[in-house]
Amino acid sequence: MDDGISHNNNNNQILCPIKPIRCIVKLGGAAITCKNEIEKMNEESLEKVSSQLRQAMISGLSSVKICGMDWSKRPGNSEASPTVDDFSDQSLLDSDRFIVVHGAGSFGHFQASKSGVHKGGLNQPLVKAGFVATRISVTTLNLEIVRALAREGIPSIGMSPFSCGWLTCERNVASADVSMVAKAIDSGFVPVLHGDAVLDEAQDCTILSGDVIIRHLAAQLKPEYVVFLITVAAHDTTGGMVTKIWEAAMIAKLGIDVYIVKAATDDSLRALRGELKGNNVPEEWLGTVIRLLR
Amino acid sequence: MDDGISHNNNNNQILCPIKPIRCIVKLGGAAITCKNEIEKMNEESLEKVSSQLRQAMISGLSSVKICGMDWSKRPGNSEASPTVDDFSDQSLLDSDRFIVVHGAGSFGHFQASKSGVHKGGLNQPLVKAGFVATRISVTTLNLEIVRALAREGIPSIGMSPFSCGWLTCERNVASADVSMVAKAIDSGFVPVLHGDAVLDEAQDCTILSGDVIIRHLAAQLKPEYVVFLITVAAHDTTGGMVTKIWEAAMIAKLGIDVYIVKAATDDSLRALRGELKGNNVPEEWLGTVIRLLR
């Protein structure tokens, strides 16, 4: 194997991609959906976040026309399909080795909590149906986010943790094939993962949160920094801020800087661009840095 | 290896599921979409096909109320959300170990052919964008099919070949992690795969057709029989009938019966139910059987 990825047979001990990952971004569910209305996107916020991600990923781009990569029909969208010429002046926009992971927000929670998927028990018809319903809802959201990023010219690729072989045991990650994520990055794509319903070796099934996915990816792929894009919310349904801070601290323990910052602000753009690396956090920056003291 | 598929040692040595697979079904793209209109479902046909699949998978069910598993909001659908009681009288509907693989029909083809994804070359911006656009389109279709099956009470789980680690080399399957497909079946789900844009070790990327996926799954998982649900079409964009018959013949060589039959007919229902197994093909049955003579 000369691709820099060590392979083996149990899917779990991979693997650095060829070049290091720059950043893993968590899009908080509350930042991209309307939390109080079932399965409703916050289109405005998602559009801003996508635009900032593009600015952070693709540098020196201000003069280049954006060529969207979602060529699908959309309700109300009469945009002409792209032509070969549109792409002829695109220098190869290297999308700079980002991974995006998003939460569920108002997608999935209803289905999961109604059926108790997190507690397991696939031999109960309600849990089994809830598992199917939860996956339908979270993959619907994933597709919307992949499309929003693609419209900004980000080469986004949806990758469902269930399909990628993520399994838990007593709700901790038991195995996860990160090799396809690494291959997608090495091919110039931006993988987009999400909190998902997954199989659990001890209790049949559970919910794997986006925050746990990020911690696992960070441990395996060692990004330069991790950014959590959040809204300032009074409460948060997936374990809340305490869990998030704990997961962030576990990442920081690996020596990786973590920034927690309000989505779609000047502060989030600076964090995404990596301007806070080193000891370079300016006075006026609003957000939380979690970093291992050396 | 005599099956024309080159195997290698990573990701590829699993994996018989605990019990044998009963059937792999190919939903031809033309049978579930309107081929002449970009990204348009053939809702009526899909509904009939889904209903037949349910009848074939879940036996002795006529008296049991169907409990849908798509609990998402849908345009024009005001169906009340399910209650726990709805599921209390559901005997555990064992969905009888089916796999569904679908083609792209009028989804994906436009994006793929416009950009030449099948010929590879991800260093060209147009090909890279086309890869992203193709995956968006085919995963949109996959989600629609998963939802249609779930509405019929089939515990369907979308699994994208790209995410599952399917890779090609010179357009032949080079590796494919079938273990998650097997695990999903062992957990009582019906995996739903699709023709997809994938990475190729020789030419960067290509299109992996649903028919090639079926041949590979059949070789690995040895189902009792394979059913191709088709429409009678004058022409077919993915290589056409000749390729399909060739792929079917390769499956039959493994000793697995293959039935090619018009979708949503009495004949397709009989094929799906396995009524044609052995030498049990009645005179009046319309369709094609491809079977190894012994």
Coordinates of C-alpha atoms in Angstrom, one line a residue:
Chain A
M1 CA 0.0 0.0 0.0
D2 CA 1.6 3.2 -1.0
D3 CA -1.3 5.5 -0.3
G4 CA -0.2 6.4 3.2
I5 CA -3.3 4.7 4.6
S6 CA -2.7 1.6 6.6
H7 CA -5.3 -1.0 5.9
N8 CA -6.3 -4.0 7.9
N9 CA -9.2 -6.3 8.3
N10 CA -11.2 -5.1 11.1
N11 CA -12.1 -1.6 9.9
N12 CA -10.9 0.1 13.0
Q13 CA -7.3 1.1 13.1
I14 CA -6.6 3.0 10.1
L15 CA -5.2 5.6 8.9
C16 CA -3.9 8.9 8.2
P17 CA -4.9 10.4 4.9
I18 CA -2.0 11.5 2.6
K19 CA -2.0 15.1 3.8
P20 CA -3.2 16.3 7.2
I21 CA -6.8 17.4 7.6
R22 CA -7.2 21.1 8.2
C23 CA -10.4 21.4 10.1
I24 CA -13.5 19.4 11.3
V25 CA -16.6 21.6 11.6
K26 CA -19.6 20.8 13.6
L27 CA -22.8 22.4 12.3
G28 CA -25.0 22.5 15.4
G29 CA -28.5 21.2 14.6
A30 CA -30.0 24.4 16.2
A31 CA -27.9 26.6 14.0
I32 CA -29.3 25.2 10.7
T33 CA -32.8 24.2 11.5
C34 CA -35.8 25.8 13.2
K35 CA -35.7 23.9 16.5
N36 CA -39.3 24.5 17.4
E37 CA -40.8 23.3 14.1
I38 CA -40.5 19.7 13.0
E39 CA -38.3 19.2 9.9
K40 CA -37.9 22.9 9.0
M41 CA -34.6 24.2 7.7
N42 CA -33.3 27.6 8.8
E43 CA -32.4 28.4 5.1
E44 CA -31.0 31.8 5.9
S45 CA -28.6 30.6 8.5
L46 CA -27.6 27.6 6.4
E47 CA -26.9 29.8 3.4
K48 CA -24.7 32.1 5.6
V49 CA -22.9 29.2 7.1
S50 CA -22.3 27.6 3.7
S51 CA -20.9 30.9 2.3
Q52 CA -18.5 31.2 5.3
L53 CA -17.3 27.6 4.9
R54 CA -16.6 28.4 1.2
Q55 CA -14.6 31.4 2.1
A56 CA -12.7 29.5 4.7
M57 CA -12.0 26.4 2.5
I58 CA -11.2 28.0 -0.8
S59 CA -8.8 30.8 -0.5
G60 CA -8.0 33.6 -3.0
L61 CA -11.3 33.0 -4.6
S62 CA -13.0 36.4 -4.6
S63 CA -12.5 37.0 -8.3
V64 CA -13.6 33.6 -9.5
K65 CA -17.2 32.9 -10.3
I66 CA -18.9 30.3 -8.2
C67 CA -19.9 27.3 -10.1
G68 CA -22.6 25.4 -8.2
M69 CA -22.5 21.7 -8.0
D70 CA -26.1 21.0 -7.3
W71 CA -27.6 20.5 -10.8
S72 CA -30.8 19.0 -9.6
K73 CA -34.2 20.4 -10.1
R74 CA -35.5 22.2 -7.1
P75 CA -38.9 23.6 -6.4
G76 CA -38.9 27.2 -7.5
N77 CA -35.5 27.0 -9.1
S78 CA -35.3 27.6 -12.8
E79 CA -31.5 28.0 -12.9
A80 CA -30.2 26.9 -16.2
S81 CA -28.0 23.8 -16.1
P82 CA -24.2 24.5 -16.1
T83 CA -22.3 24.4 -19.3
V84 CA -18.8 23.0 -19.9
D85 CA -17.6 26.6 -20.4
D86 CA -18.7 27.6 -16.9
F87 CA -16.0 25.3 -15.6
S88 CA -13.2 26.1 -18.0
D89 CA -11.8 29.0 -16.1
Q90 CA -12.0 27.3 -12.7
S91 CA -8.6 26.8 -11.4
L92 CA -8.7 23.6 -9.5
L93 CA -10.3 24.8 -6.3
D94 CA -8.7 22.7 -3.7
S95 CA -11.2 22.5 -1.0
D96 CA -8.6 22.4 1.6
R97 CA -9.3 19.3 3.6
F98 CA -12.3 20.0 5.7
I99 CA -14.8 17.6 7.2
V100 CA -18.4 18.7 8.1
V101 CA -20.5 17.0 10.7
H102 CA -23.9 18.2 11.5
G103 CA -26.5 17.5 14.2
A104 CA -30.1 16.8 13.8
G105 CA -31.9 19.9 15.1
S106 CA -35.6 19.5 14.4
F107 CA -34.9 16.5 12.1
G108 CA -34.8 13.1 13.7
H109 CA -35.4 14.1 17.3
F110 CA -39.2 13.6 17.1
Q111 CA -38.9 10.2 15.5
A112 CA -36.1 9.0 17.8
S113 CA -37.7 10.2 21.0
K114 CA -41.1 8.9 20.1
S115 CA -39.7 5.4 19.6
G116 CA -36.9 5.3 22.1
V117 CA -34.3 4.3 19.5
H118 CA -31.4 5.4 21.8
K119 CA -32.4 2.8 24.4
G120 CA -32.2 0.0 21.8
G121 CA -34.5 -3.1 21.4
L122 CA -35.0 -3.7 17.7
N123 CA -37.2 -6.7 18.5
Q124 CA -39.9 -4.1 19.4
P125 CA -41.8 -3.1 16.3
L126 CA -42.0 0.5 17.5
V127 CA -38.3 0.8 17.9
K128 CA -37.6 -0.8 14.6
A129 CA -40.0 1.6 12.8
G130 CA -38.5 4.5 14.8
F131 CA -35.1 3.5 13.6
V132 CA -36.2 3.6 10.0
A133 CA -38.1 6.8 10.5
T134 CA -35.1 8.5 12.2
R135 CA -32.8 7.6 9.4
I136 CA -35.2 8.9 6.8
S137 CA -35.4 12.2 8.7
V138 CA -31.6 12.7 9.3
T139 CA -30.6 11.7 5.8
T140 CA -33.2 14.2 4.4
L141 CA -31.4 16.9 6.4
N142 CA -28.0 15.6 5.3
L143 CA -29.1 15.9 1.7
E144 CA -30.3 19.5 2.2
I145 CA -26.9 20.4 3.7
V146 CA -24.9 18.7 1.0
R147 CA -27.0 20.6 -1.6
A148 CA -26.5 24.0 0.2
L149 CA -22.7 23.4 0.3
A150 CA -22.6 22.3 -3.3
R151 CA -24.5 25.4 -4.4
E152 CA -21.6 27.4 -3.0
G153 CA -19.2 25.4 -5.1
I154 CA -18.0 23.2 -2.2
P155 CA -17.5 19.6 -3.5
S156 CA -19.6 18.1 -0.7
I157 CA -20.3 14.3 -0.4
G158 CA -22.9 13.0 2.0
M159 CA -21.6 10.0 4.0
S160 CA -24.0 8.4 6.5
P161 CA -22.3 6.9 9.5
F162 CA -24.6 3.9 9.4
S163 CA -23.6 3.1 5.8
C164 CA -19.9 3.9 6.6
G165 CA -19.9 1.1 9.1
W166 CA -20.1 3.0 12.4
L167 CA -21.1 0.6 15.2
T168 CA -21.4 1.3 18.9
C169 CA -21.2 -0.9 22.0
E170 CA -23.1 0.4 25.0
R171 CA -23.4 3.7 23.1
N172 CA -19.6 4.2 22.7
V173 CA -18.1 3.9 19.2
A174 CA -17.0 0.3 18.8
S175 CA -15.9 0.5 15.2
A176 CA -15.9 3.0 12.4
D177 CA -14.4 2.7 9.0
V178 CA -12.8 6.1 8.6
S179 CA -10.9 5.0 5.5
M180 CA -13.7 6.1 3.1
V181 CA -13.7 9.5 4.8
A182 CA -10.0 9.8 4.3
K183 CA -10.2 8.6 0.7
A184 CA -12.9 11.1 -0.1
I185 CA -10.7 13.9 1.3
D186 CA -7.7 12.7 -0.6
S187 CA -9.8 12.8 -3.8
G188 CA -10.6 16.5 -3.1
F189 CA -14.1 16.2 -1.6
V190 CA -15.6 17.5 1.6
P191 CA -17.3 14.6 3.5
V192 CA -20.5 15.6 5.2
L193 CA -21.5 13.2 8.1
H194 CA -24.3 13.5 10.6
G195 CA -25.7 12.2 13.9
D196 CA -27.4 8.9 13.0
A197 CA -29.3 5.9 14.2
V198 CA -26.8 3.0 14.3
L199 CA -26.5 -0.6 15.3
D200 CA -25.2 -1.2 18.8
E201 CA -23.5 -4.5 19.7
A202 CA -24.9 -4.6 23.3
Q203 CA -28.4 -3.1 22.9
D204 CA -29.2 -3.6 19.2
C205 CA -29.3 0.0 18.3
T206 CA -28.8 3.6 19.5
I207 CA -28.4 7.2 18.5
L208 CA -24.8 8.2 17.7
S209 CA -24.5 12.0 18.1
G210 CA -22.6 14.3 15.9
D211 CA -20.4 15.4 18.8
V212 CA -19.2 11.8 19.4
I213 CA -18.5 11.4 15.7
I214 CA -16.3 14.5 15.8
R215 CA -14.4 13.3 18.7
H216 CA -13.7 9.9 17.0
L217 CA -12.8 11.6 13.7
A218 CA -10.5 14.0 15.5
A219 CA -8.7 11.2 17.3
Q220 CA -8.2 9.3 14.1
L221 CA -7.5 12.0 11.6
K222 CA -5.8 14.7 13.8
P223 CA -7.1 17.9 12.2
E224 CA -5.3 21.2 12.9
Y225 CA -8.4 22.5 14.6
V226 CA -12.1 21.8 15.3
V227 CA -14.9 24.4 15.2
F228 CA -18.3 24.0 16.8
L229 CA -20.8 26.3 15.2
I230 CA -23.6 26.9 17.6
T231 CA -26.5 29.1 18.3
V232 CA -26.9 30.7 21.7
A233 CA -29.8 28.5 22.9
A234 CA -31.4 28.3 26.4
H235 CA -31.5 24.5 26.1
D236 CA -30.2 21.9 23.7
T237 CA -31.9 18.5 23.2
T238 CA -28.8 16.3 22.6
G239 CA -27.4 16.4 26.1
G240 CA -26.9 20.1 26.0
M241 CA -23.9 22.3 26.4
V242 CA -22.3 20.2 29.2
T243 CA -21.9 17.2 26.9
K244 CA -20.6 19.4 24.1
I245 CA -18.0 21.0 26.4
W246 CA -17.0 17.6 27.6
E247 CA -16.6 16.2 24.0
A248 CA -14.6 19.4 23.1
A249 CA -12.3 18.9 26.1
M250 CA -11.6 15.3 25.0
I251 CA -10.6 16.6 21.6
A252 CA -8.4 19.3 23.2
K253 CA -6.7 16.7 25.2
L254 CA -5.4 15.3 21.9
G255 CA -3.6 18.6 21.4
I256 CA -6.1 19.9 18.9
D257 CA -7.5 23.4 19.3
V258 CA -11.3 23.6 19.7
Y259 CA -13.3 26.8 19.0
I260 CA -16.9 27.1 20.0
V261 CA -18.5 30.1 18.4
K262 CA -21.9 31.5 17.3
A263 CA -22.6 30.5 13.7
A264 CA -22.8 33.0 10.8
T265 CA -20.9 35.8 12.6
D266 CA -17.5 37.5 11.9
D267 CA -16.2 35.5 14.8
S268 CA -17.1 32.2 13.2
L269 CA -15.5 33.1 10.0
R270 CA -12.2 33.9 11.8
A271 CA -12.4 30.6 13.6
L272 CA -13.1 28.6 10.4
R273 CA -10.2 30.3 8.6
G274 CA -7.8 29.2 11.3
E275 CA -6.9 32.7 12.4
L276 CA -7.0 31.7 16.0
K277 CA -4.3 29.1 15.8
G278 CA -1.3 29.4 18.1
N279 CA -1.8 32.0 20.7
N280 CA -3.4 34.3 18.2
V281 CA -6.8 35.0 19.8
P282 CA -7.6 38.7 19.6
E283 CA -9.3 40.5 22.5
E284 CA -12.4 41.3 20.6
W285 CA -13.1 37.7 19.4
L286 CA -16.3 36.3 20.9
G287 CA -16.3 32.6 21.5
T288 CA -14.7 29.8 23.6
V289 CA -11.3 28.3 22.9
I290 CA -10.5 25.0 24.5
R291 CA -6.9 24.2 24.3
L292 CA -4.3 22.0 26.0
L293 CA -1.9 24.1 28.0
R294 CA 1.7 23.1 27.3
Chain B
M1 CA -11.6 -15.7 -9.6
D2 CA -14.0 -16.7 -12.3
D3 CA -16.6 -14.2 -11.9
G4 CA -14.9 -11.3 -13.7
I5 CA -14.7 -9.4 -10.4
S6 CA -11.2 -8.8 -9.1
H7 CA -11.0 -9.1 -5.4
N8 CA -8.4 -7.9 -3.0
N9 CA -7.8 -8.3 0.6
N10 CA -9.0 -5.2 2.2
N11 CA -12.6 -4.8 3.2
N12 CA -13.5 -7.9 1.3
Q13 CA -13.5 -11.0 3.3
I14 CA -16.4 -11.0 5.4
L15 CA -19.2 -12.2 5.7
C16 CA -22.0 -14.5 5.2
P17 CA -24.9 -13.2 7.1
I18 CA -26.2 -15.4 9.8
K19 CA -29.1 -16.7 7.8
P20 CA -29.2 -16.9 3.9
I21 CA -30.5 -14.0 1.9
R22 CA -33.8 -14.8 0.2
C23 CA -33.8 -12.4 -2.7
I24 CA -32.0 -9.5 -4.3
V25 CA -34.4 -7.2 -6.3
K26 CA -33.3 -4.8 -9.0
L27 CA -35.7 -1.9 -9.5
G28 CA -34.9 -0.7 -13.0
G29 CA -34.6 3.0 -13.2
A30 CA -37.1 3.2 -16.0
A31 CA -39.7 1.3 -13.9
I32 CA -39.8 3.8 -11.1
T33 CA -39.0 7.2 -12.8
C34 CA -40.2 9.0 -15.9
K35 CA -37.3 8.5 -18.2
N36 CA -38.0 11.4 -20.4
E37 CA -38.4 14.0 -17.7
I38 CA -35.4 14.9 -15.6
E39 CA -35.7 13.9 -11.9
K40 CA -39.3 12.9 -12.1
M41 CA -40.6 9.9 -10.1
N42 CA -43.2 7.5 -11.5
E43 CA -45.1 7.6 -8.3
E44 CA -47.8 5.3 -9.4
S45 CA -45.4 2.6 -10.5
L46 CA -43.3 3.0 -7.4
E47 CA -46.3 2.6 -5.2
K48 CA -47.3 -0.6 -6.9
V49 CA -43.8 -2.0 -6.8
S50 CA -43.5 -1.2 -3.1
S51 CA -46.8 -2.8 -2.4
Q52 CA -45.7 -6.0 -4.2
L53 CA -42.4 -6.0 -2.4
R54 CA -44.3 -5.9 0.9
Q55 CA -46.6 -8.7 -0.1
A56 CA -43.6 -10.8 -1.1
M57 CA -41.5 -10.0 2.0
I58 CA -44.0 -10.1 4.7
S59 CA -46.2 -13.2 4.5
G60 CA -49.5 -13.8 6.2
L61 CA -50.0 -10.2 6.6
S62 CA -53.3 -9.4 4.9
S63 CA -55.2 -9.0 8.2
V64 CA -52.6 -6.8 9.9
K65 CA -52.8 -3.0 9.6
I66 CA -49.8 -1.5 7.8
C67 CA -47.8 0.8 10.0
G68 CA -45.8 3.2 8.0
M69 CA -42.2 3.9 8.9
D70 CA -41.8 7.3 7.2
W71 CA -42.8 9.7 9.9
S72 CA -41.5 12.7 8.1
K73 CA -43.4 15.7 7.0
R74 CA -44.2 15.5 3.3
P75 CA -45.7 18.1 1.0
G76 CA -49.5 17.6 1.0
N77 CA -49.4 14.9 3.6
S78 CA -51.2 15.7 6.8
E79 CA -51.1 12.1 8.1
A80 CA -51.1 12.1 11.9
S81 CA -47.9 10.8 13.5
P82 CA -48.0 7.2 14.7
T83 CA -48.7 6.4 18.2
V84 CA -47.2 3.6 20.3
D85 CA -50.6 1.8 20.2
D86 CA -50.4 1.5 16.4
F87 CA -47.4 -0.8 16.9
S88 CA -48.6 -2.8 19.8
D89 CA -50.4 -5.4 17.7
Q90 CA -47.7 -5.7 15.2
S91 CA -46.3 -9.2 15.4
L92 CA -42.6 -8.8 14.6
L93 CA -42.8 -8.6 10.8
D94 CA -39.8 -10.3 9.8
S95 CA -39.0 -8.7 6.5
D96 CA -37.5 -11.9 5.2
R97 CA -34.1 -11.0 4.1
F98 CA -34.4 -9.0 0.9
I99 CA -32.0 -6.5 -0.6
V100 CA -33.2 -3.8 -3.0
V101 CA -30.9 -2.2 -5.6
H102 CA -32.2 0.5 -7.9
G103 CA -31.0 2.2 -11.0
A104 CA -30.9 5.9 -11.7
G105 CA -33.6 6.3 -14.4
S106 CA -34.0 10.0 -15.0
F107 CA -31.9 10.9 -11.9
G108 CA -28.2 11.2 -12.2
H109 CA -27.9 10.4 -15.9
F110 CA -28.0 14.0 -17.0
Q111 CA -25.4 15.1 -14.4
A112 CA -23.2 12.1 -15.2
S113 CA -23.3 12.4 -19.0
K114 CA -22.9 16.2 -19.0
S115 CA -19.6 15.9 -17.0
G116 CA -18.3 12.5 -18.2
V117 CA -17.9 11.1 -14.7
H118 CA -17.8 7.6 -16.0
K119 CA -14.5 8.4 -17.9
G120 CA -12.8 9.7 -14.7
G121 CA -10.5 12.6 -14.3
L122 CA -11.3 14.3 -11.0
N123 CA -8.6 16.9 -11.6
Q124 CA -10.9 18.5 -14.2
P125 CA -13.3 20.9 -12.4
L126 CA -16.2 19.8 -14.6
V127 CA -15.8 16.1 -13.7
K128 CA -15.4 16.9 -10.0
A129 CA -18.6 19.1 -10.0
G130 CA -20.4 16.4 -12.0
F131 CA -19.4 13.8 -9.5
V132 CA -21.0 15.9 -6.7
A133 CA -24.1 16.7 -8.8
T134 CA -24.5 13.0 -9.7
R135 CA -24.4 11.9 -6.1
I136 CA -26.9 14.5 -5.1
S137 CA -29.3 13.3 -7.7
V138 CA -29.0 9.6 -7.1
T139 CA -29.2 9.9 -3.3
T140 CA -32.3 12.1 -3.8
L141 CA -33.9 9.2 -5.7
N142 CA -32.6 6.7 -3.1
L143 CA -34.3 8.6 -0.3
E144 CA -37.6 8.7 -2.3
I145 CA -37.5 4.9 -2.7
V146 CA -36.6 4.3 0.9
R147 CA -39.6 6.5 1.9
A148 CA -42.0 4.7 -0.5
L149 CA -40.9 1.3 1.0
A150 CA -41.1 2.6 4.5
R151 CA -44.7 3.9 3.9
E152 CA -45.6 0.3 3.1
G153 CA -44.2 -0.9 6.4
I154 CA -40.9 -2.3 5.0
P155 CA -38.0 -1.5 7.3
S156 CA -35.9 0.0 4.5
I157 CA -32.4 1.5 5.1
G158 CA -30.7 3.6 2.4
M159 CA -27.1 2.5 1.9
S160 CA -25.0 4.5 -0.6
P161 CA -22.3 2.4 -2.3
F162 CA -19.8 5.3 -2.1
S163 CA -20.2 5.5 1.7
C164 CA -20.2 1.7 2.1
G165 CA -16.7 1.7 0.6
W166 CA -17.4 0.4 -2.9
L167 CA -14.3 1.2 -5.0
T168 CA -13.6 0.2 -8.6
C169 CA -10.5 -0.3 -10.6
E170 CA -10.8 0.2 -14.4
R171 CA -14.6 0.2 -13.7
N172 CA -14.7 -3.3 -12.2
V173 CA -15.5 -3.7 -8.5
A174 CA -12.1 -3.6 -6.7
S175 CA -13.4 -3.6 -3.1
A176 CA -16.8 -3.5 -1.4
D177 CA -17.5 -3.8 2.2
V178 CA -20.6 -6.0 2.1
S179 CA -20.4 -6.5 5.9
M180 CA -22.7 -3.6 6.8
V181 CA -25.2 -4.8 4.3
A182 CA -25.1 -8.2 6.0
K183 CA -25.4 -6.7 9.4
A184 CA -28.4 -4.6 8.4
I185 CA -30.1 -7.7 7.1
D186 CA -29.3 -9.6 10.3
S187 CA -30.8 -6.8 12.3
G188 CA -34.1 -7.2 10.3
F189 CA -33.7 -4.3 7.9
V190 CA -34.0 -4.2 4.1
P191 CA -30.9 -2.4 2.6
V192 CA -31.6 -0.2 -0.4
L193 CA -28.5 0.4 -2.6
H194 CA -28.2 2.2 -5.9
G195 CA -26.1 2.9 -8.9
D196 CA -23.6 5.5 -7.7
A197 CA -20.6 7.7 -8.6
V198 CA -17.6 6.0 -6.9
L199 CA -13.8 6.4 -6.7
D200 CA -11.8 4.3 -9.2
E201 CA -8.2 3.3 -8.4
A202 CA -7.1 3.6 -12.1
Q203 CA -9.1 6.6 -13.4
D204 CA -10.0 8.5 -10.2
C205 CA -13.8 8.0 -10.5
T206 CA -16.5 6.3 -12.5
I207 CA -20.1 5.3 -12.4
L208 CA -20.9 1.9 -10.8
S209 CA -24.2 0.6 -12.2
G210 CA -26.9 -1.1 -10.2
D211 CA -26.5 -4.2 -12.3
V212 CA -22.8 -4.6 -11.4
I213 CA -23.7 -4.0 -7.7
I214 CA -26.2 -6.9 -7.9
R215 CA -23.8 -9.3 -9.4
H216 CA -21.2 -8.5 -6.7
L217 CA -23.8 -8.8 -3.9
A218 CA -25.1 -12.1 -5.4
A219 CA -21.6 -13.5 -5.6
Q220 CA -20.9 -12.6 -1.9
L221 CA -24.2 -13.2 -0.3
K222 CA -25.7 -16.1 -2.4
P223 CA -29.4 -15.2 -2.4
E224 CA -31.9 -17.9 -3.3
Y225 CA -33.0 -15.9 -6.4
V226 CA -32.6 -12.5 -8.1
V227 CA -35.4 -10.5 -9.7
F228 CA -34.9 -7.7 -12.2
L229 CA -38.0 -5.6 -12.4
I230 CA -38.0 -3.8 -15.7
T231 CA -40.2 -1.9 -18.1
V232 CA -40.5 -2.8 -21.7
A233 CA -38.5 0.0 -23.1
A234 CA -37.2 0.5 -26.6
H235 CA -33.9 1.6 -25.4
D236 CA -32.1 1.8 -22.0
T237 CA -29.4 4.3 -21.2
T238 CA -27.2 2.2 -18.9
G239 CA -25.8 -0.2 -21.5
G240 CA -29.2 -1.5 -22.3
M241 CA -30.6 -4.9 -22.3
V242 CA -27.5 -6.7 -23.6
T243 CA -25.5 -5.7 -20.5
K244 CA -28.4 -6.6 -18.3
I245 CA -28.7 -10.1 -19.7
W246 CA -24.9 -10.5 -19.5
E247 CA -24.9 -9.5 -15.8
A248 CA -27.9 -11.8 -15.2
A249 CA -26.1 -14.7 -16.9
M250 CA -23.1 -14.2 -14.7
I251 CA -25.4 -14.5 -11.6
A252 CA -27.0 -17.6 -13.0
K253 CA -23.5 -19.1 -13.4
L254 CA -23.3 -19.0 -9.6
G255 CA -26.3 -21.3 -9.5
I256 CA -28.7 -18.6 -8.6
D257 CA -32.0 -18.3 -10.5
V258 CA -32.6 -14.9 -12.2
Y259 CA -36.0 -13.7 -13.2
I260 CA -36.4 -10.7 -15.5
V261 CA -40.0 -9.5 -15.5
K262 CA -42.1 -6.5 -16.1
A263 CA -42.6 -4.4 -12.9
A264 CA -46.0 -4.1 -11.2
T265 CA -47.7 -7.1 -12.9
D266 CA -49.1 -10.4 -11.6
D267 CA -46.0 -12.0 -13.1
S268 CA -43.6 -9.8 -11.1
L269 CA -45.4 -10.6 -7.8
R270 CA -45.1 -14.3 -8.5
A271 CA -41.4 -13.9 -9.2
L272 CA -40.8 -11.8 -6.1
R273 CA -42.6 -14.4 -3.9
G274 CA -40.3 -17.1 -5.1
E275 CA -43.1 -19.1 -6.8
L276 CA -40.8 -19.9 -9.8
K277 CA -38.1 -21.7 -7.9
G278 CA -37.1 -25.1 -8.9
N279 CA -38.7 -26.1 -12.1
N280 CA -41.9 -24.5 -11.2
V281 CA -42.4 -22.0 -14.0
P282 CA -46.0 -22.1 -15.2
E283 CA -46.9 -21.9 -18.9
E284 CA -48.8 -18.6 -18.5
W285 CA -46.0 -16.7 -16.7
L286 CA -44.6 -13.9 -18.8
G287 CA -40.9 -13.1 -18.2
T288 CA -37.4 -14.5 -18.7
V289 CA -35.8 -17.1 -16.5
I290 CA -32.0 -17.4 -16.6
R291 CA -30.9 -20.5 -14.8
L292 CA -27.9 -22.8 -14.8
L293 CA -28.7 -26.2 -16.3
R294 CA -27.7 -29.0 -14.1

